Amino acid sequence: MKLTRRIFLKDSALAMVGVGMVPAWLGRSAWASELAGRNKVLVAIFQRGAVDGLNVVIPHGERVYYDLRPTIAVPETAVIKLGPLFGLHPALAALQPLWAEGQLAAVQAAGSPDPSRSHFDAQDYMESGTPGNKSTDSGWLNRALGLDPRMDRSPLRAVAIGAELPLTLQGHVPAVAIHNLNQFRYGGGPLAAGFAAMYDHAGDALLASAGRDTFQALRMVQQLDPRQYRPAAAAQYPNQPLGNSLRQLAQLIKADVGVQVAFADVGGWDNHVNEGGAEGQLAFHLRGFADAIRAFWTDLGPRQQDVVLVTMSEFGRTVHENGNRGTDHGHANVMFVLGGAVRGGKVYGDWPGLASAQLYQDRDLAVTTDFRAVLGEAVVRHLGARDLTGVFPGYNGTPAQFRNFLHS
């Protein structure tokens, strides 16, 4: 992953913001309201560590699932049934109403065509949108945003909640990484004045531009007064990383400050040992995952119609459980899609089966839906892009490959 100077400058500036070193000369900006507006928003959530998709959207209708997972299979009586073949893990109960209301769908057996089982490589491939190519230094979501020719762009157009800007949002379109909205403070004193002057009088156009973008974003966030934020409809975010991230994204989206794409990630899915079945490690993380998404969706209220949320993980897990009552690195996985325009209540994709002859390399769930087809459908039908060539270089993606989980 190449760290561009622009990204370095942005992250450095926001890090200073986070510790209270921002100059006092920055006042409130009328500019914020000029660039604000109600946009279509695409939210991407990355489950880092390779979640076990077979214990998320469970093929309870396939007997071999239970044969190959004697201690970690979720009992059929505990599965939240979605149909004769699939069901949700019971820890995802918070998502069941969204499924029943037709706002939530899943794409099973989705993933990357690249065979890598390296977390780092596979995450890079998925974030860049270029499987097998380690040299790509920009992300698919940044490139998707670059297709929008509008000039009245908000500095909060592309936002990641985290300490660093993820590869997904790196690229030519300005993007910001915000670790915590509540830590944004204006400081003062000689150091702050020097910091202001560094950006204000920079001869380097890139440096000056990066500084302006950063402080413009800062002004808009501070106007929100994040410490006073109260989620709508009594939404209860779990006090864990994804819950905190989505709470902040909901505030930004509802404030109409111009957010078009957003990113959050959550770890804890690499369960080689004692994964658990209906209860255990995976169940614990899934419960927090579901509660966070459900709270986010409740909090958005009427803005649900403008938002599509998609989840992904770098690869799936082995179909067989291992000798440590866990699973190892596999291939295909499951992706969720949530949105007001989603044709929900359905598991999309071609199910390859779990019989020995149907497995990828005799051990993993086979990929039948390229993850770029899922993301590409969201980019085209929700963000309004006409061509995926620039979003996923080298991928011959067309609407004919879409699973049609979104209304046109």
Short mmCIF file of C-alpha atoms in Angstrom, two decimals:
data_model
loop_
_atom_site.label_atom_id
_atom_site.label_comp_id
_atom_site.label_asym_id
_atom_site.label_seq_id
_atom_site.Cartn_x
_atom_site.Cartn_y
_atom_site.Cartn_z
CA MET A 1 0.00 0.00 0.00
CA LYS A 2 1.50 3.30 -1.05
CA LEU A 3 1.16 6.14 1.40
CA THR A 4 0.78 9.30 -0.62
CA ARG A 5 1.95 12.64 0.64
CA ARG A 6 -1.58 13.92 0.56
CA ILE A 7 -2.80 11.12 2.80
CA PHE A 8 0.12 11.66 5.15
CA LEU A 9 -0.69 15.33 5.47
CA LYS A 10 -4.34 14.67 6.12
CA ASP A 11 -3.73 11.99 8.72
CA SER A 12 -1.11 14.13 10.42
CA ALA A 13 -3.43 17.09 10.61
CA LEU A 14 -6.33 15.08 11.97
CA ALA A 15 -4.07 13.43 14.52
CA MET A 16 -3.16 16.89 15.78
CA VAL A 17 -6.82 17.74 15.87
CA GLY A 18 -7.41 14.69 18.02
CA VAL A 19 -5.01 15.85 20.73
CA GLY A 20 -6.26 19.40 20.86
CA MET A 21 -3.54 21.18 18.88
CA VAL A 22 -5.73 22.81 16.29
CA PRO A 23 -5.28 26.57 16.04
CA ALA A 24 -7.78 28.87 17.64
CA TRP A 25 -7.97 31.12 14.59
CA LEU A 26 -10.32 28.65 12.92
CA GLY A 27 -13.78 30.01 13.31
CA ARG A 28 -17.14 28.69 12.40
CA SER A 29 -17.70 28.47 8.70
CA ALA A 30 -20.73 29.55 6.72
CA TRP A 31 -19.12 27.54 3.96
CA ALA A 32 -20.27 24.36 5.59
CA SER A 33 -23.92 24.97 4.91
CA GLU A 34 -23.14 25.95 1.34
CA LEU A 35 -21.70 22.55 0.59
CA ALA A 36 -24.09 20.53 2.66
CA GLY A 37 -26.89 18.56 1.14
CA ARG A 38 -28.87 15.36 1.19
CA ASN A 39 -26.91 12.77 -0.75
CA LYS A 40 -27.18 9.13 -1.54
CA VAL A 41 -24.76 7.46 0.87
CA LEU A 42 -22.90 4.16 0.53
CA VAL A 43 -21.55 2.74 3.79
CA ALA A 44 -19.00 -0.09 3.69
CA ILE A 45 -18.23 -2.22 6.74
CA PHE A 46 -15.16 -4.46 6.67
CA GLN A 47 -15.09 -7.47 9.01
CA ARG A 48 -11.32 -7.91 9.37
CA GLY A 49 -10.03 -11.37 10.19
CA ALA A 50 -12.26 -13.42 7.84
CA VAL A 51 -15.60 -14.10 9.44
CA ASP A 52 -17.00 -17.63 9.18
CA GLY A 53 -19.84 -16.98 6.74
CA LEU A 54 -21.12 -20.55 7.03
CA ASN A 55 -21.97 -19.83 10.67
CA VAL A 56 -23.47 -16.43 9.81
CA VAL A 57 -25.96 -17.31 7.07
CA ILE A 58 -26.19 -20.98 7.90
CA PRO A 59 -27.02 -23.69 5.31
CA HIS A 60 -29.10 -25.59 7.83
CA GLY A 61 -30.88 -27.42 5.05
CA GLU A 62 -27.71 -29.18 3.97
CA ARG A 63 -26.96 -32.19 6.16
CA VAL A 64 -23.26 -32.17 5.35
CA TYR A 65 -22.91 -28.83 7.20
CA TYR A 66 -23.60 -30.67 10.44
CA ASP A 67 -21.46 -33.65 9.45
CA LEU A 68 -18.38 -31.48 8.85
CA ARG A 69 -18.79 -29.32 11.93
CA PRO A 70 -19.53 -31.67 14.82
CA THR A 71 -18.88 -29.16 17.64
CA ILE A 72 -19.33 -25.70 16.06
CA ALA A 73 -22.39 -26.16 13.83
CA VAL A 74 -25.35 -24.12 15.03
CA PRO A 75 -28.17 -26.53 15.95
CA GLU A 76 -31.06 -26.36 13.54
CA THR A 77 -33.42 -25.62 16.39
CA ALA A 78 -31.43 -22.48 17.22
CA VAL A 79 -31.14 -21.14 13.67
CA ILE A 80 -33.36 -18.19 12.70
CA LYS A 81 -34.94 -19.72 9.64
CA LEU A 82 -34.95 -17.68 6.44
CA GLY A 83 -36.13 -20.56 4.28
CA PRO A 84 -35.63 -24.27 3.72
CA LEU A 85 -31.88 -23.92 3.07
CA PHE A 86 -30.58 -20.88 4.95
CA GLY A 87 -30.97 -19.25 8.33
CA LEU A 88 -29.33 -16.58 10.46
CA HIS A 89 -27.11 -17.27 13.43
CA PRO A 90 -29.22 -16.69 16.58
CA ALA A 91 -26.84 -13.92 17.67
CA LEU A 92 -28.06 -11.94 14.65
CA ALA A 93 -31.59 -11.73 16.04
CA ALA A 94 -31.43 -7.94 15.97
CA LEU A 95 -31.26 -8.08 12.17
CA GLN A 96 -34.23 -10.40 11.71
CA PRO A 97 -36.83 -7.57 11.70
CA LEU A 98 -34.88 -5.79 8.94
CA TRP A 99 -34.92 -9.03 6.97
CA ALA A 100 -38.65 -9.45 7.53
CA GLU A 101 -39.29 -5.85 6.45
CA GLY A 102 -37.46 -6.45 3.18
CA GLN A 103 -34.59 -4.07 3.81
CA LEU A 104 -31.84 -6.62 4.44
CA ALA A 105 -30.48 -9.22 2.04
CA ALA A 106 -27.47 -11.52 1.90
CA VAL A 107 -25.26 -12.73 -0.92
CA GLN A 108 -23.91 -16.17 -0.06
CA ALA A 109 -20.78 -17.71 -1.64
CA ALA A 110 -19.41 -14.28 -2.52
CA GLY A 111 -15.76 -13.42 -2.53
CA SER A 112 -12.56 -12.79 -4.40
CA PRO A 113 -11.41 -14.88 -7.34
CA ASP A 114 -7.86 -14.63 -5.99
CA PRO A 115 -6.88 -17.78 -4.03
CA SER A 116 -4.83 -15.95 -1.37
CA ARG A 117 -5.44 -17.01 2.23
CA SER A 118 -3.22 -14.24 3.58
CA HIS A 119 -5.23 -11.75 5.63
CA PHE A 120 -3.08 -8.83 4.54
CA ASP A 121 -3.04 -9.62 0.84
CA ALA A 122 -6.71 -10.51 0.67
CA GLN A 123 -7.76 -7.36 2.55
CA ASP A 124 -5.66 -5.24 0.21
CA TYR A 125 -7.15 -6.94 -2.83
CA MET A 126 -10.68 -6.39 -1.60
CA GLU A 127 -10.11 -2.80 -0.51
CA SER A 128 -8.35 -1.87 -3.73
CA GLY A 129 -10.87 -3.79 -5.80
CA THR A 130 -8.04 -5.39 -7.78
CA PRO A 131 -7.64 -9.08 -6.76
CA GLY A 132 -4.11 -10.35 -7.28
CA ASN A 133 -2.61 -6.91 -7.83
CA LYS A 134 -0.53 -5.65 -4.92
CA SER A 135 0.59 -2.48 -6.69
CA THR A 136 -2.79 -0.72 -6.63
CA ASP A 137 -2.46 2.31 -4.35
CA SER A 138 -6.06 3.50 -4.36
CA GLY A 139 -9.36 2.06 -3.19
CA TRP A 140 -12.52 1.14 -5.06
CA LEU A 141 -14.70 3.47 -3.01
CA ASN A 142 -12.45 6.45 -3.67
CA ARG A 143 -12.42 5.71 -7.38
CA ALA A 144 -16.20 5.33 -7.38
CA LEU A 145 -16.52 8.79 -5.89
CA GLY A 146 -14.14 10.16 -8.49
CA LEU A 147 -16.74 9.46 -11.17
CA ASP A 148 -18.96 12.21 -9.79
CA PRO A 149 -18.11 15.38 -11.74
CA ARG A 150 -19.78 17.81 -9.34
CA MET A 151 -17.46 20.53 -8.09
CA ASP A 152 -19.44 21.60 -5.02
CA ARG A 153 -17.99 18.84 -2.94
CA SER A 154 -17.96 18.69 0.81
CA PRO A 155 -14.70 17.97 2.66
CA LEU A 156 -16.71 15.31 4.48
CA ARG A 157 -17.69 13.66 1.25
CA ALA A 158 -15.64 10.52 2.05
CA VAL A 159 -15.25 9.59 5.71
CA ALA A 160 -13.65 6.69 7.54
CA ILE A 161 -14.07 6.25 11.25
CA GLY A 162 -10.64 5.22 12.50
CA ALA A 163 -7.12 6.35 13.25
CA GLU A 164 -5.91 5.94 9.68
CA LEU A 165 -7.38 6.28 6.23
CA PRO A 166 -8.09 2.73 4.94
CA LEU A 167 -6.98 1.69 1.47
CA THR A 168 -10.64 1.59 0.42
CA LEU A 169 -10.79 5.40 0.64
CA GLN A 170 -7.29 6.26 -0.53
CA GLY A 171 -6.94 7.91 -3.92
CA HIS A 172 -7.34 11.20 -5.74
CA VAL A 173 -10.62 12.20 -4.11
CA PRO A 174 -10.01 13.92 -0.76
CA ALA A 175 -11.06 11.73 2.13
CA VAL A 176 -10.72 12.04 5.88
CA ALA A 177 -10.17 9.58 8.71
CA ILE A 178 -11.81 10.67 11.95
CA HIS A 179 -10.87 8.73 15.03
CA ASN A 180 -13.46 10.26 17.32
CA LEU A 181 -15.80 13.18 16.68
CA ASN A 182 -15.79 14.09 20.36
CA GLN A 183 -12.04 14.68 20.37
CA PHE A 184 -12.17 17.53 17.89
CA ARG A 185 -11.11 20.68 19.74
CA TYR A 186 -9.74 24.06 18.90
CA GLY A 187 -6.56 24.87 20.76
CA GLY A 188 -4.43 27.98 20.97
CA GLY A 189 -1.01 29.40 21.84
CA PRO A 190 2.20 29.79 19.84
CA LEU A 191 2.31 26.21 18.65
CA ALA A 192 -1.19 26.42 17.24
CA ALA A 193 -0.39 29.71 15.54
CA GLY A 194 2.65 28.18 13.92
CA PHE A 195 0.60 25.24 12.78
CA ALA A 196 -1.93 27.56 11.19
CA ALA A 197 0.76 29.55 9.44
CA MET A 198 2.32 26.38 8.07
CA TYR A 199 -0.83 25.66 6.12
CA ASP A 200 -1.94 29.21 5.45
CA HIS A 201 1.31 30.27 3.80
CA ALA A 202 2.50 27.02 2.36
CA GLY A 203 4.16 27.47 -1.00
CA ASP A 204 3.46 23.85 -1.78
CA ALA A 205 0.03 23.73 -3.39
CA LEU A 206 -0.52 20.15 -2.20
CA LEU A 207 0.31 21.05 1.36
CA ALA A 208 -1.98 24.08 1.30
CA SER A 209 -4.82 22.12 -0.26
CA ALA A 210 -4.50 19.28 2.23
CA GLY A 211 -4.52 21.75 5.10
CA ARG A 212 -7.57 23.55 3.79
CA ASP A 213 -9.50 20.31 3.27
CA THR A 214 -8.63 19.11 6.74
CA PHE A 215 -9.62 22.27 8.53
CA GLN A 216 -12.76 22.65 6.49
CA ALA A 217 -13.76 19.16 7.59
CA LEU A 218 -12.87 20.07 11.15
CA ARG A 219 -15.05 23.16 11.14
CA MET A 220 -18.03 21.22 9.85
CA VAL A 221 -17.65 18.51 12.50
CA GLN A 222 -17.30 20.97 15.32
CA GLN A 223 -20.51 22.70 14.29
CA LEU A 224 -22.31 19.44 14.94
CA ASP A 225 -21.46 19.59 18.64
CA PRO A 226 -21.01 15.80 18.76
CA ARG A 227 -20.99 15.56 22.54
CA GLN A 228 -24.63 16.64 22.60
CA TYR A 229 -25.75 14.07 20.06
CA ARG A 230 -28.64 11.82 21.05
CA PRO A 231 -29.63 8.92 18.72
CA ALA A 232 -33.16 9.04 17.37
CA ALA A 233 -35.96 6.64 18.26
CA ALA A 234 -34.13 5.49 21.39
CA ALA A 235 -31.60 3.60 19.28
CA GLN A 236 -29.23 1.73 21.58
CA TYR A 237 -25.72 1.41 20.19
CA PRO A 238 -23.58 -1.29 21.83
CA ASN A 239 -20.56 0.12 23.61
CA GLN A 240 -18.01 -1.49 21.34
CA PRO A 241 -15.94 -0.29 18.36
CA LEU A 242 -18.45 -0.85 15.56
CA GLY A 243 -21.28 0.59 17.61
CA ASN A 244 -19.26 3.71 18.32
CA SER A 245 -18.23 4.04 14.67
CA LEU A 246 -21.77 3.71 13.32
CA ARG A 247 -23.10 6.12 15.91
CA GLN A 248 -20.73 8.76 14.60
CA LEU A 249 -21.50 7.99 10.98
CA ALA A 250 -25.22 8.29 11.68
CA GLN A 251 -24.65 11.73 13.15
CA LEU A 252 -22.69 12.88 10.11
CA ILE A 253 -25.22 11.48 7.63
CA LYS A 254 -28.23 12.98 9.42
CA ALA A 255 -26.50 16.35 9.69
CA ASP A 256 -26.45 16.59 5.88
CA VAL A 257 -22.83 17.71 5.78
CA GLY A 258 -22.29 16.13 2.38
CA VAL A 259 -21.24 12.57 3.23
CA GLN A 260 -21.47 10.34 0.14
CA VAL A 261 -19.36 7.34 1.13
CA ALA A 262 -18.31 6.08 4.55
CA PHE A 263 -16.21 3.26 5.90
CA ALA A 264 -15.90 1.45 9.21
CA ASP A 265 -14.19 -1.78 10.16
CA VAL A 266 -14.39 -4.27 12.97
CA GLY A 267 -12.03 -7.10 13.94
CA GLY A 268 -12.27 -10.25 16.02
CA TRP A 269 -13.32 -12.77 13.39
CA ASP A 270 -10.21 -14.95 13.04
CA ASN A 271 -11.46 -17.88 15.12
CA HIS A 272 -8.98 -20.71 14.69
CA VAL A 273 -9.63 -21.94 18.23
CA ASN A 274 -12.88 -22.43 20.17
CA GLU A 275 -15.08 -20.61 17.68
CA GLY A 276 -18.24 -21.79 19.33
CA GLY A 277 -21.63 -22.61 17.85
CA ALA A 278 -24.86 -20.98 18.96
CA GLU A 279 -22.82 -19.43 21.79
CA GLY A 280 -19.15 -18.65 22.13
CA GLN A 281 -16.61 -16.30 20.52
CA LEU A 282 -18.26 -15.93 17.14
CA ALA A 283 -21.68 -15.49 18.71
CA PHE A 284 -20.32 -12.73 20.95
CA HIS A 285 -18.94 -10.78 18.01
CA LEU A 286 -21.99 -11.38 15.83
CA ARG A 287 -24.27 -10.08 18.55
CA GLY A 288 -22.34 -6.82 18.74
CA PHE A 289 -22.22 -6.60 14.95
CA ALA A 290 -25.97 -7.03 14.61
CA ASP A 291 -26.84 -4.72 17.50
CA ALA A 292 -24.63 -1.98 16.04
CA ILE A 293 -26.18 -2.20 12.57
CA ARG A 294 -29.71 -2.35 13.95
CA ALA A 295 -29.09 0.75 16.10
CA PHE A 296 -27.56 2.58 13.13
CA TRP A 297 -30.56 1.79 10.98
CA THR A 298 -33.04 2.83 13.64
CA ASP A 299 -31.11 6.03 14.27
CA LEU A 300 -31.14 7.00 10.58
CA GLY A 301 -34.94 7.17 10.53
CA PRO A 302 -36.12 8.82 7.28
CA ARG A 303 -32.56 8.84 5.94
CA GLN A 304 -32.77 5.07 5.50
CA GLN A 305 -34.09 5.76 2.01
CA ASP A 306 -30.82 7.44 1.07
CA VAL A 307 -28.43 4.87 2.49
CA VAL A 308 -27.11 1.50 1.36
CA LEU A 309 -24.84 -0.43 3.72
CA VAL A 310 -22.73 -3.35 2.51
CA THR A 311 -20.55 -5.71 4.56
CA MET A 312 -17.52 -7.71 3.48
CA SER A 313 -14.68 -9.81 4.84
CA GLU A 314 -11.43 -10.81 3.11
CA PHE A 315 -12.30 -14.51 2.73
CA GLY A 316 -14.36 -17.22 4.39
CA ARG A 317 -13.38 -20.18 6.58
CA THR A 318 -12.84 -23.86 5.92
CA VAL A 319 -15.98 -25.94 5.65
CA HIS A 320 -14.50 -28.55 8.01
CA GLU A 321 -13.91 -27.48 11.57
CA ASN A 322 -10.31 -28.01 12.66
CA GLY A 323 -8.86 -29.93 15.60
CA ASN A 324 -9.12 -26.90 17.87
CA ARG A 325 -12.88 -26.50 17.46
CA GLY A 326 -12.33 -23.58 15.14
CA THR A 327 -11.97 -22.96 11.43
CA ASP A 328 -9.03 -22.01 9.24
CA HIS A 329 -8.67 -19.65 6.31
CA GLY A 330 -11.02 -20.49 3.46
CA HIS A 331 -12.42 -18.92 0.30
CA ALA A 332 -16.03 -17.79 -0.29
CA ASN A 333 -18.00 -15.87 2.31
CA VAL A 334 -21.25 -14.01 2.84
CA MET A 335 -21.98 -10.32 2.32
CA PHE A 336 -24.95 -8.38 3.70
CA VAL A 337 -26.70 -5.54 1.92
CA LEU A 338 -29.03 -3.22 3.80
CA GLY A 339 -30.92 -0.26 2.42
CA GLY A 340 -34.19 1.43 1.66
CA ALA A 341 -33.81 0.45 -2.00
CA VAL A 342 -32.77 -3.15 -1.29
CA ARG A 343 -34.95 -6.03 -2.41
CA GLY A 344 -34.48 -7.69 0.94
CA GLY A 345 -35.65 -10.81 2.66
CA LYS A 346 -33.69 -12.99 0.25
CA VAL A 347 -30.37 -14.85 0.04
CA TYR A 348 -28.87 -14.03 -3.36
CA GLY A 349 -26.25 -15.94 -5.30
CA ASP A 350 -25.79 -19.45 -6.61
CA TRP A 351 -25.26 -21.97 -3.84
CA PRO A 352 -22.33 -24.22 -4.79
CA GLY A 353 -23.00 -26.87 -2.15
CA LEU A 354 -20.85 -28.44 0.54
CA ALA A 355 -20.37 -31.96 -0.81
CA SER A 356 -16.76 -32.95 -1.29
CA ALA A 357 -16.84 -32.64 -5.07
CA GLN A 358 -18.38 -29.15 -4.80
CA LEU A 359 -15.68 -27.61 -2.61
CA TYR A 360 -12.99 -25.24 -3.77
CA GLN A 361 -9.61 -27.00 -3.59
CA ASP A 362 -11.36 -29.84 -1.72
CA ARG A 363 -11.78 -27.76 1.44
CA ASP A 364 -13.58 -24.43 1.00
CA LEU A 365 -16.89 -22.99 -0.10
CA ALA A 366 -16.54 -22.03 -3.76
CA VAL A 367 -17.02 -18.43 -4.94
CA THR A 368 -20.02 -18.06 -7.25
CA THR A 369 -20.40 -14.26 -6.95
CA ASP A 370 -17.41 -11.99 -7.44
CA PHE A 371 -17.43 -9.43 -4.63
CA ARG A 372 -16.96 -6.72 -7.27
CA ALA A 373 -20.37 -7.57 -8.72
CA VAL A 374 -21.93 -6.86 -5.31
CA LEU A 375 -20.05 -3.62 -4.74
CA GLY A 376 -20.46 -2.66 -8.39
CA GLU A 377 -24.23 -2.95 -8.20
CA ALA A 378 -24.23 -0.56 -5.23
CA VAL A 379 -21.95 1.87 -7.08
CA VAL A 380 -24.08 1.86 -10.22
CA ARG A 381 -27.61 1.66 -8.87
CA HIS A 382 -27.17 3.64 -5.68
CA LEU A 383 -24.37 6.13 -6.36
CA GLY A 384 -25.35 6.48 -10.01
CA ALA A 385 -22.09 5.50 -11.73
CA ARG A 386 -22.44 4.45 -15.35
CA ASP A 387 -19.23 2.55 -15.86
CA LEU A 388 -17.28 0.28 -13.52
CA THR A 389 -14.11 0.26 -15.59
CA GLY A 390 -12.48 2.96 -13.51
CA VAL A 391 -13.79 1.58 -10.23
CA PHE A 392 -12.52 -1.97 -10.68
CA PRO A 393 -9.64 -1.88 -13.18
CA GLY A 394 -9.26 -5.12 -15.09
CA TYR A 395 -12.74 -6.34 -14.15
CA ASN A 396 -15.25 -6.75 -16.93
CA GLY A 397 -18.20 -5.91 -14.73
CA THR A 398 -21.57 -5.27 -16.32
CA PRO A 399 -25.14 -5.08 -15.00
CA ALA A 400 -25.68 -8.56 -16.38
CA GLN A 401 -23.51 -9.83 -13.54
CA PHE A 402 -25.45 -8.02 -10.83
CA ARG A 403 -27.55 -10.08 -8.45
CA ASN A 404 -30.30 -7.45 -8.63
CA PHE A 405 -30.67 -6.92 -4.92
CA LEU A 406 -31.20 -3.21 -5.56
CA HIS A 407 -34.08 -1.58 -7.37
CA SER A 408 -32.91 0.03 -10.61
#
